[in-house]
Amino acid sequence: MTFRLYSPVRPVPDPAKADAEHMKEAIVPAVFVELTLDNSQGKVARRGFFGYEGSDRYQAMRRLSDTSGGV
């Protein structure tokens, strides 16, 4: 299993000169996660899951296959 966290750090543009889209990209409160499960040497299929419970209890958990193209 490999677990990586990516936190985008970008300079914040001058609000007087930047358009709204560039401002959103620069100040978005996001952390990207990459989770890789390798069971290629296993003899039995395995299922992995990753969960995070934030402040919105209705959006806390999702199936990985729903957002990873069915992989």
Coordinates of C-alpha atoms in Angstrom, one line a residue:
M1 CA 0.0 0.0 0.0
T2 CA 1.2 3.5 -0.9
F3 CA -0.4 6.6 0.6
R4 CA 0.6 10.0 -0.6
L5 CA -0.7 13.5 0.4
Y6 CA -0.3 16.4 -2.0
S7 CA -1.0 19.9 -0.7
P8 CA -0.9 22.5 -3.6
V9 CA 1.0 25.6 -2.7
R10 CA 0.7 28.5 -5.1
P11 CA 1.3 32.2 -4.8
V12 CA -1.8 34.2 -4.3
P13 CA -2.2 36.6 -7.3
D14 CA -3.0 40.3 -6.8
P15 CA -6.9 40.4 -6.5
A16 CA -6.9 43.7 -8.4
K17 CA -5.3 42.1 -11.5
A18 CA -6.4 38.4 -11.4
D19 CA -9.7 37.0 -12.6
A20 CA -12.0 34.9 -10.4
E21 CA -10.8 31.6 -11.8
H22 CA -7.1 32.2 -11.0
M23 CA -8.1 33.4 -7.5
K24 CA -10.1 30.2 -6.8
E25 CA -7.2 28.0 -8.0
A26 CA -4.8 29.8 -5.7
I27 CA -6.8 29.8 -2.5
V28 CA -8.7 26.6 -2.7
P29 CA -8.6 24.8 0.6
A30 CA -7.7 21.3 -0.7
V31 CA -5.4 18.4 0.0
F32 CA -5.2 15.7 -2.7
V33 CA -4.7 12.0 -1.7
E34 CA -3.3 9.2 -3.8
L35 CA -3.9 5.7 -2.4
T36 CA -2.4 2.7 -4.3
L37 CA -3.1 -0.8 -3.3
D38 CA -1.1 -3.5 -4.9
N39 CA -2.4 -7.1 -4.5
S40 CA -0.8 -8.4 -7.6
Q41 CA 1.1 -11.1 -5.6
G42 CA -1.9 -12.1 -3.6
K43 CA -3.9 -15.3 -4.2
V44 CA -7.2 -13.8 -2.9
A45 CA -8.9 -10.7 -4.1
R46 CA -8.9 -7.9 -1.5
R47 CA -10.9 -4.7 -1.1
G48 CA -9.5 -1.5 0.3
F49 CA -11.2 1.6 1.5
F50 CA -10.2 5.1 2.6
G51 CA -12.5 7.3 4.7
Y52 CA -12.5 10.8 6.0
E53 CA -15.2 12.3 8.1
G54 CA -15.3 16.0 7.7
S55 CA -17.9 18.4 9.0
D56 CA -20.6 17.4 6.5
R57 CA -21.9 14.1 7.6
Y58 CA -23.7 13.4 4.3
Q59 CA -20.5 13.7 2.2
A60 CA -18.1 12.0 4.6
M61 CA -17.5 8.7 2.8
R62 CA -17.5 7.6 -0.9
R63 CA -16.7 4.4 -2.7
L64 CA -13.3 4.8 -4.4
S65 CA -14.7 3.2 -7.6
D66 CA -17.3 6.0 -7.8
T67 CA -14.6 8.6 -8.4
S68 CA -11.7 6.6 -9.9
G69 CA -13.3 5.5 -13.2
G70 CA -14.3 2.1 -11.8
V71 CA -10.8 1.0 -10.8

